[in-house]
PDB file of C-alpha atoms in Angstrom:
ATOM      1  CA  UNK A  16     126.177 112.318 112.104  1.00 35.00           C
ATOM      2  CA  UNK A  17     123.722 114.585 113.290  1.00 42.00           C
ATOM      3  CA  UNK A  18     122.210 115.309 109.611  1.00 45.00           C
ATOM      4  CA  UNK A  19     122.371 111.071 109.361  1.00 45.00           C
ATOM      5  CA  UNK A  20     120.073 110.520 112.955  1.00 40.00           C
ATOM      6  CA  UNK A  21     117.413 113.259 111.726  1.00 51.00           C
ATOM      7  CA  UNK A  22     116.742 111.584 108.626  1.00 54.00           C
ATOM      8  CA  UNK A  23     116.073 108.049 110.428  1.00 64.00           C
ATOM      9  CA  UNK A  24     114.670 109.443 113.252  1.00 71.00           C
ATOM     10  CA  UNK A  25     111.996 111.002 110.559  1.00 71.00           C
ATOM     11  CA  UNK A  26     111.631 107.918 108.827  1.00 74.00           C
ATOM     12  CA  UNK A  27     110.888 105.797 112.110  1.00 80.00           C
ATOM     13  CA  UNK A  28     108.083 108.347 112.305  1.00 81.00           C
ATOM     14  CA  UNK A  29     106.664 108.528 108.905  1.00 81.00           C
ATOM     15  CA  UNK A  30     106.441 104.622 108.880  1.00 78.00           C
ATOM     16  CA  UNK A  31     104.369 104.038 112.117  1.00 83.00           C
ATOM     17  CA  UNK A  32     102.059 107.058 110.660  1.00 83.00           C
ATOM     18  CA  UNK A  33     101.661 104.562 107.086  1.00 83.00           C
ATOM     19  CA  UNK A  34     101.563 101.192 109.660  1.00 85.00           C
ATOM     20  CA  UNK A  35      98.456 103.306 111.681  1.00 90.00           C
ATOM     21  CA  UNK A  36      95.986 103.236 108.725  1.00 93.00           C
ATOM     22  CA  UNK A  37      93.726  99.929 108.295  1.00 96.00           C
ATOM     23  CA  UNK A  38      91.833  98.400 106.040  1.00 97.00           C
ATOM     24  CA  UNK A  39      89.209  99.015 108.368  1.00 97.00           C
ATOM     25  CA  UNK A  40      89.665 102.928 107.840  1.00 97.00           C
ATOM     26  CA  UNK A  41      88.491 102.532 104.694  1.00 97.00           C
ATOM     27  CA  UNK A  42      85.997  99.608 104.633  1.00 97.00           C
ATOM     28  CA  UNK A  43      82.160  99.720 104.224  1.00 95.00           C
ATOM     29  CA  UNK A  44      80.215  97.482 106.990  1.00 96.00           C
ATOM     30  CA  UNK A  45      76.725  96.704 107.833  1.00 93.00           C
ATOM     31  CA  UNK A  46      76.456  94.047 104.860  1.00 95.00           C
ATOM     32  CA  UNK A  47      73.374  93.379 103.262  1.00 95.00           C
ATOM     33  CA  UNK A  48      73.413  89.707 103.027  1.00 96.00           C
ATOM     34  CA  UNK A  49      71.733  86.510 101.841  1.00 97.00           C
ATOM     35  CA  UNK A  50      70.443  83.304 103.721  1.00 97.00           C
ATOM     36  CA  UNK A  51      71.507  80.573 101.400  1.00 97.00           C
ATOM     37  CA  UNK A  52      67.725  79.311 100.550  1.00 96.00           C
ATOM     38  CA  UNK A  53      66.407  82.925 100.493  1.00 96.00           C
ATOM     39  CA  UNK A  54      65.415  83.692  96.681  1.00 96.00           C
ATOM     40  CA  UNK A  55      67.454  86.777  95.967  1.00 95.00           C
ATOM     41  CA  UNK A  56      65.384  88.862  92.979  1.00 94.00           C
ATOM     42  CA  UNK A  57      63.180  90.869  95.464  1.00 93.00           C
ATOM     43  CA  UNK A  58      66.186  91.544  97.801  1.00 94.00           C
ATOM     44  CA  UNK A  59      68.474  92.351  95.091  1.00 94.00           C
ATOM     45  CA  UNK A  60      65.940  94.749  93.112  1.00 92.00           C
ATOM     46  CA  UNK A  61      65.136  96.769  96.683  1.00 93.00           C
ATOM     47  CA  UNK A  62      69.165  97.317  96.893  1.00 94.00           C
ATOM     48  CA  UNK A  63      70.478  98.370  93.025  1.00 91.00           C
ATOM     49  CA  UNK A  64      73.635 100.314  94.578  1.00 88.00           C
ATOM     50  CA  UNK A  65      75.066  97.084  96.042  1.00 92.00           C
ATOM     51  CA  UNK A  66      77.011  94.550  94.000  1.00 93.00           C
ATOM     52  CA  UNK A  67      78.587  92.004  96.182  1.00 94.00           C
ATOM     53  CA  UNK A  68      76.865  89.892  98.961  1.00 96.00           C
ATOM     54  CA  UNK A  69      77.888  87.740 101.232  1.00 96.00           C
ATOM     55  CA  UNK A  70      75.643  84.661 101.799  1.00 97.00           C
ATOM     56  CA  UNK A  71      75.041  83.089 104.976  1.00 96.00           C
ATOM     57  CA  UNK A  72      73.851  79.661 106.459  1.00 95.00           C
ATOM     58  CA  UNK A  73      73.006  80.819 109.992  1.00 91.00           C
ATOM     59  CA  UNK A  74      76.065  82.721 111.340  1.00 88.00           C
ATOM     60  CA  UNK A  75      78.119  80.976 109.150  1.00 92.00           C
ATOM     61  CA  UNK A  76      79.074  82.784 105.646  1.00 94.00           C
ATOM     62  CA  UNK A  77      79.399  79.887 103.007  1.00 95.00           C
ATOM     63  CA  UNK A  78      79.901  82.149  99.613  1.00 96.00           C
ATOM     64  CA  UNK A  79      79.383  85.411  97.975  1.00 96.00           C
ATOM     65  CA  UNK A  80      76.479  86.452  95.747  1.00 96.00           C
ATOM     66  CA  UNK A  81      77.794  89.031  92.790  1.00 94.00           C
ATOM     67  CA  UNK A  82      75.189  90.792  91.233  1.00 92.00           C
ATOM     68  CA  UNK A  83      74.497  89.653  87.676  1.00 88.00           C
ATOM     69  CA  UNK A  84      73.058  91.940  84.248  1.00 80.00           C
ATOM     70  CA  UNK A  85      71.634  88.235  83.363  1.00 84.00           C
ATOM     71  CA  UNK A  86      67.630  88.611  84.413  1.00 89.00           C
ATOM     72  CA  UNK A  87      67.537  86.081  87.160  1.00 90.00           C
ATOM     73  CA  UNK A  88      64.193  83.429  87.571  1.00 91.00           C
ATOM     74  CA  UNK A  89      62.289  84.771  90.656  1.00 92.00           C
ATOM     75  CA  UNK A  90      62.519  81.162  92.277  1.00 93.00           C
ATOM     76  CA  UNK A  91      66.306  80.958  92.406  1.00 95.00           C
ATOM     77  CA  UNK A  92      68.078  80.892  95.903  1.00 96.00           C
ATOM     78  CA  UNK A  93      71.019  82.662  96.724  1.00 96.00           C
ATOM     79  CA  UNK A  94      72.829  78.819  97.584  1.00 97.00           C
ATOM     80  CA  UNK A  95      72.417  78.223  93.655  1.00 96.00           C
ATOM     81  CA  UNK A  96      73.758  81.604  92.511  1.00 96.00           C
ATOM     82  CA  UNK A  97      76.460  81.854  94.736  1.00 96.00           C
ATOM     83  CA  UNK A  98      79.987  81.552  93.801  1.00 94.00           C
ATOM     84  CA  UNK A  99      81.909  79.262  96.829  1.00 94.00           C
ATOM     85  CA  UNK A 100      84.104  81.232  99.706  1.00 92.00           C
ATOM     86  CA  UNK A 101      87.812  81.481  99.069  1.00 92.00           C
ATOM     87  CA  UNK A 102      90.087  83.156 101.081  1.00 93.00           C
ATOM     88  CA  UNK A 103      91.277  84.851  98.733  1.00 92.00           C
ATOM     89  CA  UNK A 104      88.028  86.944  98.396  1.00 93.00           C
ATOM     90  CA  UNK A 105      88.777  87.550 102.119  1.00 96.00           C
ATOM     91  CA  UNK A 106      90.908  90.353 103.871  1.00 97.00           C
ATOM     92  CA  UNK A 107      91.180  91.130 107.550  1.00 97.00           C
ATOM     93  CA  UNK A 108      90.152  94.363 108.930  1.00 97.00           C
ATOM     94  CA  UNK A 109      93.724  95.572 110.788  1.00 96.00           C
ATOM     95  CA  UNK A 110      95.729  94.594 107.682  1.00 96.00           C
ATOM     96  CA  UNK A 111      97.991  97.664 106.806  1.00 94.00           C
ATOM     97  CA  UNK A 112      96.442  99.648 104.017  1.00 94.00           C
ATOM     98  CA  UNK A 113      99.384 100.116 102.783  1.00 89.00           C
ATOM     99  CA  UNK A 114      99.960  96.340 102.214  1.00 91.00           C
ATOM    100  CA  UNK A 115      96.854  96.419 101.000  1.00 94.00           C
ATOM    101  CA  UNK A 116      96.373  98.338  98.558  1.00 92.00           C
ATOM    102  CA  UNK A 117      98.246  97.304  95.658  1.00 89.00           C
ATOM    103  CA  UNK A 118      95.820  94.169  95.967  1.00 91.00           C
ATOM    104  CA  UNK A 119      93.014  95.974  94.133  1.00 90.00           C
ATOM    105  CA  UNK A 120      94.369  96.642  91.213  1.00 85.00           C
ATOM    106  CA  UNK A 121      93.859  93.100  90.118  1.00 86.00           C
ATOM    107  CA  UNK A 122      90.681  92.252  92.112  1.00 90.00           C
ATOM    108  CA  UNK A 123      87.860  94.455  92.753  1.00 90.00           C
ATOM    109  CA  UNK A 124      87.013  93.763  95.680  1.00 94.00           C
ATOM    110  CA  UNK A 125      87.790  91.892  99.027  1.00 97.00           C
ATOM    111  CA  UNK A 126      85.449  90.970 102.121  1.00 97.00           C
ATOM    112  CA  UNK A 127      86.556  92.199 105.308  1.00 97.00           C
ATOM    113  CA  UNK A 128      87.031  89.996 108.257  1.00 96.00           C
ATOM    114  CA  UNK A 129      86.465  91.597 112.198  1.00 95.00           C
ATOM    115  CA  UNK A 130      87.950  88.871 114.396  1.00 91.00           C
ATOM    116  CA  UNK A 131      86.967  85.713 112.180  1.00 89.00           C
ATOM    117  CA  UNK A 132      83.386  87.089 110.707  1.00 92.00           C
ATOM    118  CA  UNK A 133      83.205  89.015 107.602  1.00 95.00           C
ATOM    119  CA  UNK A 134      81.469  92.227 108.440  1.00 95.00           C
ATOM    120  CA  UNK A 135      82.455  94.394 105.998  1.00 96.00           C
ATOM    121  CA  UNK A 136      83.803  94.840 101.958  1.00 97.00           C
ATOM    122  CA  UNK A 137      86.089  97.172 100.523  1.00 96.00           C
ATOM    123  CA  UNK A 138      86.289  97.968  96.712  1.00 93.00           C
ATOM    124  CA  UNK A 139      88.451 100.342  93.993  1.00 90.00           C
ATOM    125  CA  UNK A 140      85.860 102.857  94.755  1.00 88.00           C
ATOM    126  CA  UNK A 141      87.162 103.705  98.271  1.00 92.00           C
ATOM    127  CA  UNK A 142      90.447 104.023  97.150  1.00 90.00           C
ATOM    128  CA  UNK A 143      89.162 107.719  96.672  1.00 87.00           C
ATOM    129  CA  UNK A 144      88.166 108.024 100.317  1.00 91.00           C
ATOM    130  CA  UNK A 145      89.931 110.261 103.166  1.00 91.00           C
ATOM    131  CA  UNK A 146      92.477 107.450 104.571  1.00 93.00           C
ATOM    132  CA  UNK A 147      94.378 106.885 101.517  1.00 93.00           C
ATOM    133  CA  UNK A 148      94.789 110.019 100.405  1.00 91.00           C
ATOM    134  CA  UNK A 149      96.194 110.679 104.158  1.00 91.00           C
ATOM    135  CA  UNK A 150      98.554 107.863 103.220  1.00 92.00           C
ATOM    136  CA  UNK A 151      99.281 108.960  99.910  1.00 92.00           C
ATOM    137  CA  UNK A 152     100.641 112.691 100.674  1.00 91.00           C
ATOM    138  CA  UNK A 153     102.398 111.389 103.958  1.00 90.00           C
ATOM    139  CA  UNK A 154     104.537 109.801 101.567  1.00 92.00           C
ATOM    140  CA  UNK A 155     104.959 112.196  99.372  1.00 93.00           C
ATOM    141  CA  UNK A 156     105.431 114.525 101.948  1.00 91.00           C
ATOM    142  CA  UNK A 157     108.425 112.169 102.936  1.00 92.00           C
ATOM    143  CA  UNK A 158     109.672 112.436  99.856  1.00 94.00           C
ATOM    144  CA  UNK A 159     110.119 116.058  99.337  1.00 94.00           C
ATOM    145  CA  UNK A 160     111.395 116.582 103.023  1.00 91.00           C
ATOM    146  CA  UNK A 161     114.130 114.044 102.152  1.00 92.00           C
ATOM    147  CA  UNK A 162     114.510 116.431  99.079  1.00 95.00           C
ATOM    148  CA  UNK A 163     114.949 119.326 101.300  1.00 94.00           C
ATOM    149  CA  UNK A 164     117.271 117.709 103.802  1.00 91.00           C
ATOM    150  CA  UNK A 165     120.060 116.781 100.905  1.00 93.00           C
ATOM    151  CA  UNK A 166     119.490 120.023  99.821  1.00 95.00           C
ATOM    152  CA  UNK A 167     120.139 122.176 103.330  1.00 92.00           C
ATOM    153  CA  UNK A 168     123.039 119.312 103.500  1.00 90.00           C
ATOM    154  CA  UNK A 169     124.757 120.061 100.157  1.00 91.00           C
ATOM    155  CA  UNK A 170     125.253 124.065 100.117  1.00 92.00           C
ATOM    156  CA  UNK A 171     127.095 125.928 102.462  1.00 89.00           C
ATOM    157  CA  UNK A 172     125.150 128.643 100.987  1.00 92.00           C
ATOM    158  CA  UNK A 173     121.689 129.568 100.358  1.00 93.00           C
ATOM    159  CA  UNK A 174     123.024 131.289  97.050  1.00 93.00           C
ATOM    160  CA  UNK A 175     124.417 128.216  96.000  1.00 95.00           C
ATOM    161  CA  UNK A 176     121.440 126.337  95.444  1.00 96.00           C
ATOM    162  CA  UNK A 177     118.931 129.162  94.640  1.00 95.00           C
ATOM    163  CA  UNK A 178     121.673 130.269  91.504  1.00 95.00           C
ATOM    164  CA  UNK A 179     120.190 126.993  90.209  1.00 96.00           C
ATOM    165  CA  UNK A 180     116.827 128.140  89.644  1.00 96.00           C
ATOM    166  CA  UNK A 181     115.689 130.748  87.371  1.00 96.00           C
ATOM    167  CA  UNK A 182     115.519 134.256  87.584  1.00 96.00           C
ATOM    168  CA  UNK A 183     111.649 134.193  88.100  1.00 96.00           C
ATOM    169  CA  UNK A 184     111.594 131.403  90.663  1.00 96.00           C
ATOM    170  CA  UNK A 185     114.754 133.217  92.416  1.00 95.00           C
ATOM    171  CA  UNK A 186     113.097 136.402  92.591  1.00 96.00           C
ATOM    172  CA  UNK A 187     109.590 134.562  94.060  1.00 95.00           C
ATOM    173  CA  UNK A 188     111.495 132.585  96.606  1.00 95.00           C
ATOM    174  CA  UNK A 189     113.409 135.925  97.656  1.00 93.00           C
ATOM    175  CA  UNK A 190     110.063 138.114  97.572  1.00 94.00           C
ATOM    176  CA  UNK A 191     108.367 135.773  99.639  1.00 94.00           C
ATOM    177  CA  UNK A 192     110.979 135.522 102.295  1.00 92.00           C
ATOM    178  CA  UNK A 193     111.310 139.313 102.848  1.00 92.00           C
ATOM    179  CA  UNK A 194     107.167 139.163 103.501  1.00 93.00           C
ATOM    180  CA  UNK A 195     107.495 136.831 105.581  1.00 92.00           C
ATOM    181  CA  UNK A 196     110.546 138.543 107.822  1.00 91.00           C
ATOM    182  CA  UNK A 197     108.536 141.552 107.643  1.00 91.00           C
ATOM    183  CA  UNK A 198     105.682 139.931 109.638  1.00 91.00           C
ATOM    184  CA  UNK A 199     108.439 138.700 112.193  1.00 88.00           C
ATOM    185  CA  UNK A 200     108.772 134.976 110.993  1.00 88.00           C
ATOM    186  CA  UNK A 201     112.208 133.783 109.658  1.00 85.00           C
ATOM    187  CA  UNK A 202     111.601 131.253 107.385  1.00 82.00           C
ATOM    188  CA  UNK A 203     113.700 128.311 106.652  1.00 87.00           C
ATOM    189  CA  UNK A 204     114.611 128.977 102.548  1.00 89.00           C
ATOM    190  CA  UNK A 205     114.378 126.031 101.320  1.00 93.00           C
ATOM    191  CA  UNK A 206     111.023 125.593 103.148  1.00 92.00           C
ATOM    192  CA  UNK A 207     109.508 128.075 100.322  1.00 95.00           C
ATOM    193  CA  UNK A 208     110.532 126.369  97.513  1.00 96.00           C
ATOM    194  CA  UNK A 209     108.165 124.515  95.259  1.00 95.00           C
ATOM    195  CA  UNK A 210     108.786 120.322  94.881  1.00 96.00           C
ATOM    196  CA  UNK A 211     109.179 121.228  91.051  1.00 95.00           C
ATOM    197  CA  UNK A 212     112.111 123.729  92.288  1.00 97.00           C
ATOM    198  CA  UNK A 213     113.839 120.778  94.953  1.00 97.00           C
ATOM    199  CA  UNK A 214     113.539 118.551  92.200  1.00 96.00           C
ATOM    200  CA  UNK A 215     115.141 120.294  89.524  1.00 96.00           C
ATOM    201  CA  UNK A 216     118.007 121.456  92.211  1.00 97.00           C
ATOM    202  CA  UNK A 217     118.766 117.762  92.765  1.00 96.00           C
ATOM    203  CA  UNK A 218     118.786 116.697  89.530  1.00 96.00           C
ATOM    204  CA  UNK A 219     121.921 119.709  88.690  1.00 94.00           C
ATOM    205  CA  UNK A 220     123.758 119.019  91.713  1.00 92.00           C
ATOM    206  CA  UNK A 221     123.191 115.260  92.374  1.00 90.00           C
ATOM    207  CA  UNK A 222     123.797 113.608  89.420  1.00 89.00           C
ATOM    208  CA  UNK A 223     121.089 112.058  89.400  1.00 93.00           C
ATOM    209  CA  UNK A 224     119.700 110.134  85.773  1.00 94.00           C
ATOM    210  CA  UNK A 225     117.167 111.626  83.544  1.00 94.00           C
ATOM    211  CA  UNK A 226     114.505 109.211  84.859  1.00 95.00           C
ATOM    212  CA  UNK A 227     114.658 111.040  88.371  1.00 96.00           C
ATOM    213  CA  UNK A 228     112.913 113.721  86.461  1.00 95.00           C
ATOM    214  CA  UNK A 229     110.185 112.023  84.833  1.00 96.00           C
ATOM    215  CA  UNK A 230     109.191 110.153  87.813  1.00 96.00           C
ATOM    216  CA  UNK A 231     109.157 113.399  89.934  1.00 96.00           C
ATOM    217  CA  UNK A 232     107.086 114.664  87.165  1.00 95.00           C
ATOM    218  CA  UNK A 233     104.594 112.273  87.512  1.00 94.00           C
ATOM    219  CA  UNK A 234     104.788 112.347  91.622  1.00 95.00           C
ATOM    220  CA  UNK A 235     104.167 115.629  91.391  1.00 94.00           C
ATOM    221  CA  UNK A 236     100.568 115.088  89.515  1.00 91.00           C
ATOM    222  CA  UNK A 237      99.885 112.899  91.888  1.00 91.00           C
ATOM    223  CA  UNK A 238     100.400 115.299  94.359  1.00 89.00           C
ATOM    224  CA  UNK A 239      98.419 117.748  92.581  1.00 87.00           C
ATOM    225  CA  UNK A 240      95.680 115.839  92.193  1.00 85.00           C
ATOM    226  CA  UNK A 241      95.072 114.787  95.798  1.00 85.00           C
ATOM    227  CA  UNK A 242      95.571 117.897  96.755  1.00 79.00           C
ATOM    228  CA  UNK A 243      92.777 119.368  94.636  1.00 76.00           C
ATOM    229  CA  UNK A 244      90.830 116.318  95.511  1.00 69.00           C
ATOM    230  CA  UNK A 245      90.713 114.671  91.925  1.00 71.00           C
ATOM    231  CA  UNK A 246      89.811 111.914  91.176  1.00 73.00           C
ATOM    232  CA  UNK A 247      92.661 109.902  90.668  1.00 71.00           C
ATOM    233  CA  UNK A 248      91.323 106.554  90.372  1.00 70.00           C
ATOM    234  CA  UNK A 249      87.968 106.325  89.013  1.00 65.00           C
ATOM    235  CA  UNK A 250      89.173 102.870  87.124  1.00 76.00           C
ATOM    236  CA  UNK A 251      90.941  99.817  86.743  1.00 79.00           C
ATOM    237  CA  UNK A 252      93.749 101.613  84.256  1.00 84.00           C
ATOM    238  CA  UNK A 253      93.768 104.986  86.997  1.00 84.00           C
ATOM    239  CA  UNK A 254      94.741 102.539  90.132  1.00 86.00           C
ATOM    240  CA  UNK A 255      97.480 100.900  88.119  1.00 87.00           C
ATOM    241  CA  UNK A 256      99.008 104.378  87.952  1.00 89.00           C
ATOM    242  CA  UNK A 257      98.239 105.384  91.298  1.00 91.00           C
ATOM    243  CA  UNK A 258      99.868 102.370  92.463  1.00 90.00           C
ATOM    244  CA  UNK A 259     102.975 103.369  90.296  1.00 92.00           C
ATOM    245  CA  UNK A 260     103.108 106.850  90.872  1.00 93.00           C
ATOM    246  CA  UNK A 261     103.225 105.585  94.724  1.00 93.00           C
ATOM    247  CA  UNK A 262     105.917 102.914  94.078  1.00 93.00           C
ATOM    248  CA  UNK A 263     108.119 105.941  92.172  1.00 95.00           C
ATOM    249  CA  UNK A 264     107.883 107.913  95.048  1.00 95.00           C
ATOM    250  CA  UNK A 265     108.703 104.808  97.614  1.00 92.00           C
ATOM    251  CA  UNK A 266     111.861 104.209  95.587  1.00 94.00           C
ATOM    252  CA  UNK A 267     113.073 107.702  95.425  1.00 95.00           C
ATOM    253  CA  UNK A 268     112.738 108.052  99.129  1.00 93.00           C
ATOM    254  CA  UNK A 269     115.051 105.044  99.005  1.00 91.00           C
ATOM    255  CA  UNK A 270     117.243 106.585  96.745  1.00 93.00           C
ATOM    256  CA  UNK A 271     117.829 109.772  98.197  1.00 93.00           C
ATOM    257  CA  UNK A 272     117.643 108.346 101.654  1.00 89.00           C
ATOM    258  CA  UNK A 273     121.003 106.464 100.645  1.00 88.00           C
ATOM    259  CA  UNK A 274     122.908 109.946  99.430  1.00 86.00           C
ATOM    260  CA  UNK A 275     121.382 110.987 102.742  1.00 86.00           C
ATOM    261  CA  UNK A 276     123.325 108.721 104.784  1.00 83.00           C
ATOM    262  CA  UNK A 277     126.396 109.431 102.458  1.00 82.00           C
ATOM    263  CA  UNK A 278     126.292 113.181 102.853  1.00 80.00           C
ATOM    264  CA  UNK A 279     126.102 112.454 106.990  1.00 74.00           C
ATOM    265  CA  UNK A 280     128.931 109.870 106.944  1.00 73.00           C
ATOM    266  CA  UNK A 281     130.978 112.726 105.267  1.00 68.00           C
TER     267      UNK A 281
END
């Protein structure tokens, strides 16, 4: 029971840190915008890093201006350019980022509402930006920890598990415990193992299906790869597998979760 209140405990914890982060976190404000009669091909030559504006009559926004490779007539106005307001262009500002994410892969990008006035956008580009790659390992920080916990759960022994590692691996784990006790710390084992060693541990003693190991396989690049700061989404095609990679490691968390509660029911 004890093993069983941990684990939920933990994950009561790990979702309020994923519920904290905004779409706000990540969101660029201070718009440059249009008045509807203002004749956009001055304005829109003087900013050439922005794509999408929001056009407004008075305070009111009425539509959004995209920026256009087709040469446009100097005496155009942004009203007859503009493409109408939907809410479905429209996103508010303390919408989980979580929830939100998954929304880009099939629109670019979304204007963000403070209150009921859009003051800001945010686009695939800032999927690459501090917040979500906070969100990203938290989760896949959740995921090995529930890794470790079946783990510490499962053997009696510390011997039991490290036999199922090889010799190299058994010898590094053991090396760097005994530097470690030598500087007076006393390290929880299964603390220094790698995720590829946790995963490949489960997968002998689990029975878990061959598919556990290819979708750990590909967690694990993700991991990588946010860790070295990659980029891991520079496109249309690289969000799609971000969003993936995240949903693989969502359901194993799941997954294991359930042997979790099976092991503490025991």
């Amino acid at each position: 029971m004890q093993n069983r209140w941990i684990h939920t405990d933990f994950d009561l914890t790990i979702s309020s840190l994923e519920k904290a982060f905004k779409v706000g976190d990540i969101a660029t404000f201070g718009l440059i915008d249009f008045q509807a009669n203002e004749k956009v091909k001055i304005k829109l030559n003087e900013n050439q890093g922005i794509d999408q504006f929001p056009v407004r009559e008075g305070n009111d926004t009425i539509g959004i201006l995209e920026r256009s490779e087709i040469e446009i007539p100097e005496d155009l106005t942004a009203r007859q350019l503009m493409q109408p307001l939907r809410a479905a262009y429209l996103i508010s500002a303390d919408t989980s980022l979580n929830d939100f994410l998954p929304n880009l892969a099939n629109r670019p990008y979304y204007f963000v509402l403070t209150g009921s006035k859009i003051e800001g956008i945010v686009t695939r580009s800032d999927v690459l930006k501090l917040p979500v790659r906070l969100l990203a390992f938290t989760r896949l920080t959740h995921l090995e920890m529930v890794m470790a916990e079946i783990i510490r759960c499962s053997f009696k022994n510390v011997e039991d598990w490290l036999q199922l590692l090889n010799e190299d691996r058994i010898n590094q784990i053991k090396e760097t415990r005994d530097k470690l006790q030598k500087e007076k710390h006393d390290p929880d084992f299964i603390e220094l193992a790698y995720f590829a060693d946790k995963r490949e541990i489960l997968f002998k003693c689990c029975g878990l299906p061959k598919s556990f190991l290819k979708d750990m396989n590909s967690v694990e690049n993700l991991r990588n790869d946010i860790a070295h700061a990659s980029d891991f989404a520079p496109d249309k095609k690289g969000l799609e597998k971000f969003f993936k990679r995240m949903e693989r490691a969502q359901r194993w968390i799941t997954e294991l979760g359930k042997q979790l509660e099976k092991i503490g029911n025991s």
